[in-house]
Short mmCIF file of C-alpha atoms in Angstrom, two decimals:
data_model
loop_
_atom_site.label_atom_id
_atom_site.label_comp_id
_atom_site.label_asym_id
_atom_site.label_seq_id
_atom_site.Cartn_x
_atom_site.Cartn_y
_atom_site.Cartn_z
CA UNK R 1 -16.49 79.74 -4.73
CA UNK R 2 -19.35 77.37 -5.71
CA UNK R 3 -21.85 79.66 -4.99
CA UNK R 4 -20.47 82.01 -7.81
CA UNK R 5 -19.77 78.73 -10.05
CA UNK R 6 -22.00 78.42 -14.01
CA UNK R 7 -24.69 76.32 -13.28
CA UNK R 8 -23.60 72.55 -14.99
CA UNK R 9 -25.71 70.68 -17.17
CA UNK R 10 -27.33 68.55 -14.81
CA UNK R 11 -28.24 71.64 -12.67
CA UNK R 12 -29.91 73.32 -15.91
CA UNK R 13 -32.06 70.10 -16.74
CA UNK R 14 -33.18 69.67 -13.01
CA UNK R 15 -34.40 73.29 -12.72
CA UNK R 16 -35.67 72.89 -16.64
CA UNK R 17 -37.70 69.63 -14.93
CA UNK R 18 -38.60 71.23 -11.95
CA UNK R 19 -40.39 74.22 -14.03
CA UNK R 20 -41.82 71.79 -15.74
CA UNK R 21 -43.37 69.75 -12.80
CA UNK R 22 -44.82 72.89 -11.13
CA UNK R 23 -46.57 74.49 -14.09
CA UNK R 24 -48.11 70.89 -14.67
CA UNK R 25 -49.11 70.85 -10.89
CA UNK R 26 -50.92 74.18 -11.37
CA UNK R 27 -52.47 73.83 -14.81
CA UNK R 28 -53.71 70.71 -14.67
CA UNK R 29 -55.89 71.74 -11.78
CA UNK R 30 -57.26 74.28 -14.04
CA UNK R 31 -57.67 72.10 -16.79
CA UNK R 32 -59.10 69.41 -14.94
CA UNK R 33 -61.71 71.59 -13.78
CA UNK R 34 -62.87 72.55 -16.99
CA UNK R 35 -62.58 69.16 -19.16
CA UNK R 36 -63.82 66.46 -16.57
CA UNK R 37 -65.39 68.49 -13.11
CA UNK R 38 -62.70 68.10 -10.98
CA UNK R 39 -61.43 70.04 -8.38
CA UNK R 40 -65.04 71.47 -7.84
CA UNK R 41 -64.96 72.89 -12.00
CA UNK R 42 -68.26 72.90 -13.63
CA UNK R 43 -67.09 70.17 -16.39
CA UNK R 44 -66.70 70.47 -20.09
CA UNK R 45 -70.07 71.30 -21.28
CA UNK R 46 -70.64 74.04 -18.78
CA UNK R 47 -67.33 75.44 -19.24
CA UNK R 48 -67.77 75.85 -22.98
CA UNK R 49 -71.56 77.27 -22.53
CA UNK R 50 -69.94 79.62 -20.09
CA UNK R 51 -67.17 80.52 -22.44
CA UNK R 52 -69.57 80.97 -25.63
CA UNK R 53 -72.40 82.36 -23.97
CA UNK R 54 -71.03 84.45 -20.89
CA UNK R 55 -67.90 85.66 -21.84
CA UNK R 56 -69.19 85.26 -25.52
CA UNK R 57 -65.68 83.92 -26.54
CA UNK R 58 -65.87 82.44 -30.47
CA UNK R 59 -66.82 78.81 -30.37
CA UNK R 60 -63.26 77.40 -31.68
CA UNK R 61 -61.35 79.87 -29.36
CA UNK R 62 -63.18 78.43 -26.30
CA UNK R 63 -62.26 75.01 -27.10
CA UNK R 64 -58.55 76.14 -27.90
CA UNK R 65 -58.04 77.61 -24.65
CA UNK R 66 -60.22 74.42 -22.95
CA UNK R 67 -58.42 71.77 -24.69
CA UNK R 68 -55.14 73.82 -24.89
CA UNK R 69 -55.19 74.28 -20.40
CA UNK R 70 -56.04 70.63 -20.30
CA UNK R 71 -53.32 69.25 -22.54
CA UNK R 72 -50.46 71.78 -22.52
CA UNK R 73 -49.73 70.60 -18.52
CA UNK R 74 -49.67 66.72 -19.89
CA UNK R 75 -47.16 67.83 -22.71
CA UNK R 76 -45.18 70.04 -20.11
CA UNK R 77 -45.13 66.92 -17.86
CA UNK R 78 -43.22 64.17 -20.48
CA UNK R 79 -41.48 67.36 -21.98
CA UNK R 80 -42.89 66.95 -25.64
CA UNK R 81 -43.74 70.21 -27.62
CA UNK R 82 -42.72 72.08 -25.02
CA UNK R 83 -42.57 75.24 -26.22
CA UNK R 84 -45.53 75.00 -28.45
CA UNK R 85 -47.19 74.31 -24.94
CA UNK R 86 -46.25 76.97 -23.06
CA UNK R 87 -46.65 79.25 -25.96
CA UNK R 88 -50.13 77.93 -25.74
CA UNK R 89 -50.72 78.98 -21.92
CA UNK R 90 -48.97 82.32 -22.59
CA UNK R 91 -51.87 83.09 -24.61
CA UNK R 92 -54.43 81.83 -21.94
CA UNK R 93 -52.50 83.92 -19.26
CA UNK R 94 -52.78 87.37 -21.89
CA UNK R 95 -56.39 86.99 -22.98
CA UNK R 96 -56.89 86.28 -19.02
CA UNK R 97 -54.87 89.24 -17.40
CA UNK R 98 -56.75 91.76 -20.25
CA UNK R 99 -59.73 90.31 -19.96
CA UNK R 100 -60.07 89.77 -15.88
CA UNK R 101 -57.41 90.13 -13.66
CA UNK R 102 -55.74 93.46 -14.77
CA UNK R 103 -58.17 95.72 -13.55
CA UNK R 104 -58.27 93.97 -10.06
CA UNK R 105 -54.90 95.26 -9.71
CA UNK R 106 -51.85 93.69 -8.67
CA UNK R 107 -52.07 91.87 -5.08
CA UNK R 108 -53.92 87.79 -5.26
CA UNK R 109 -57.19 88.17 -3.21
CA UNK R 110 -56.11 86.48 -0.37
CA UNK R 111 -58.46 88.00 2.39
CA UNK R 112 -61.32 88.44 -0.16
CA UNK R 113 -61.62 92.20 0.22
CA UNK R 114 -60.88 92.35 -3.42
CA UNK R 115 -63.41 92.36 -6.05
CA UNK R 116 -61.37 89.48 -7.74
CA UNK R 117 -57.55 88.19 -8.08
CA UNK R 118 -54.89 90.67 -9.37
CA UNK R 119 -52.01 89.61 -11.56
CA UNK R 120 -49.44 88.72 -8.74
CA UNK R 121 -49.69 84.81 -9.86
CA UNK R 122 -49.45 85.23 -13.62
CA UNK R 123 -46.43 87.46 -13.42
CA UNK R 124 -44.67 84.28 -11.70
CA UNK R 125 -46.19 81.70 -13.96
CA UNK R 126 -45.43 83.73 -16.68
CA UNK R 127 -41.47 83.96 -15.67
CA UNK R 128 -41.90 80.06 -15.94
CA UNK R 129 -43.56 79.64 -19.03
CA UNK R 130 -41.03 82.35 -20.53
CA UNK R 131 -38.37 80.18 -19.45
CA UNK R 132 -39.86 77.30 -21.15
CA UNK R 133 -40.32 79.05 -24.46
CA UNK R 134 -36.83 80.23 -24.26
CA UNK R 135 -34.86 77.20 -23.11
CA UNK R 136 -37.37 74.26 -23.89
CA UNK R 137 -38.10 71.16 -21.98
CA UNK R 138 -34.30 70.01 -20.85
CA UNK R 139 -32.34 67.20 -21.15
CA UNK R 140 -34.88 64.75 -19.11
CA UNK R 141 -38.01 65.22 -21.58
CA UNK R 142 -39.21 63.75 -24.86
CA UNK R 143 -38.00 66.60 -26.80
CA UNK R 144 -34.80 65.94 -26.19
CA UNK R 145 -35.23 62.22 -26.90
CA UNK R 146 -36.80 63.29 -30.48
CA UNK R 147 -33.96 65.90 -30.93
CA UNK R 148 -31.43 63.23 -30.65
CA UNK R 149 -32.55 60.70 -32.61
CA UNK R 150 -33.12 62.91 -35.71
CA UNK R 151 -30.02 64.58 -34.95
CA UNK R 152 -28.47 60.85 -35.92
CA UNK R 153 -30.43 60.26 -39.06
CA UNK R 154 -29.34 63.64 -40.03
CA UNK R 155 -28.35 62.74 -43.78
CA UNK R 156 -30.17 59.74 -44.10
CA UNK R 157 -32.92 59.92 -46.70
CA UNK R 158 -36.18 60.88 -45.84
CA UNK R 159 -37.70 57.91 -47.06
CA UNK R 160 -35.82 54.60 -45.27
CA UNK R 161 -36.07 51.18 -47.50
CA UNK R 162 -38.58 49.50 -44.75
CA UNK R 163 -40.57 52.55 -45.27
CA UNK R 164 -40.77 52.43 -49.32
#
């Protein structure tokens, strides 16, 4: 019978957490790469003259997208903004898949007789970030935390006397 049963509320923020934890593990790889070298990434300032002057991306869009696949995973990780975050890599993972990946079909490259990686990976990360955007962080996250506590001052004034 339990394998037909609702999943509980405990259930719903572990898999909410556990969504979380992998998309951090991946992206902030990726980001890493870009913003400090890591991971064998060229580092910020190549990344951006890449961006700019290879893929002639507008200056303030290539920083978005640098900034936004270096920081989203940290803000998936504590659960704060979630969904502003993943919103923020669905829009890497679109201008990517157009831009890239789409016309190398649908299969990863694993033995390299590919031109380049198909979309195989971002249809699964997108499934996760969808979930994010439609559920949000969970129970164990910040946003959650925040959520209560203005839930209580709900019809408090805005302005509290220690504030005025």
């Amino acid at each position: 019978m339990r394998l037909f049963s609702p999943p509980t509320s405990p259930m719903v923020a572990t898999s909410l957490l556990l969504v979380r934890l992998a998309l951090f593990t991946v992206f902030i790889v990726h980001g890493s790469q870009k913003v400090l070298g890591w991971f064998g990434g060229y580092g910020f300032p190549a990344t951006l003259n890449g961006f700019t002057h290879g893929l002639h991306i507008p200056l303030m869009l290539a920083l978005l997208a640098i900034f936004t696949e270096f920081l989203a995973p940290l803000a998936l990780l504590i659960g704060l903004l979630t969904r502003l975050a993943a919103l923020g890599l669905a829009c890497i993972f679109v201008v990517a898949v157009a831009t890239v990946h789409l016309r190398n079909g649908f299969f990863m490259n694993w033995t390299g007789q590919q031109r380049g990686e198909g979309i195989e990976y971002f249809i699964l990360a997108a499934g996760l970030i969808l979930a994010l955007i439609i559920s949000g962080a969970g129970s164990w996250s910040l946003d959650a935390l925040l959520y209560q506590r203005l839930k209580a001052r709900k019809g408090m004034p805005a302005i509290t006397p220690e504030y005025q």
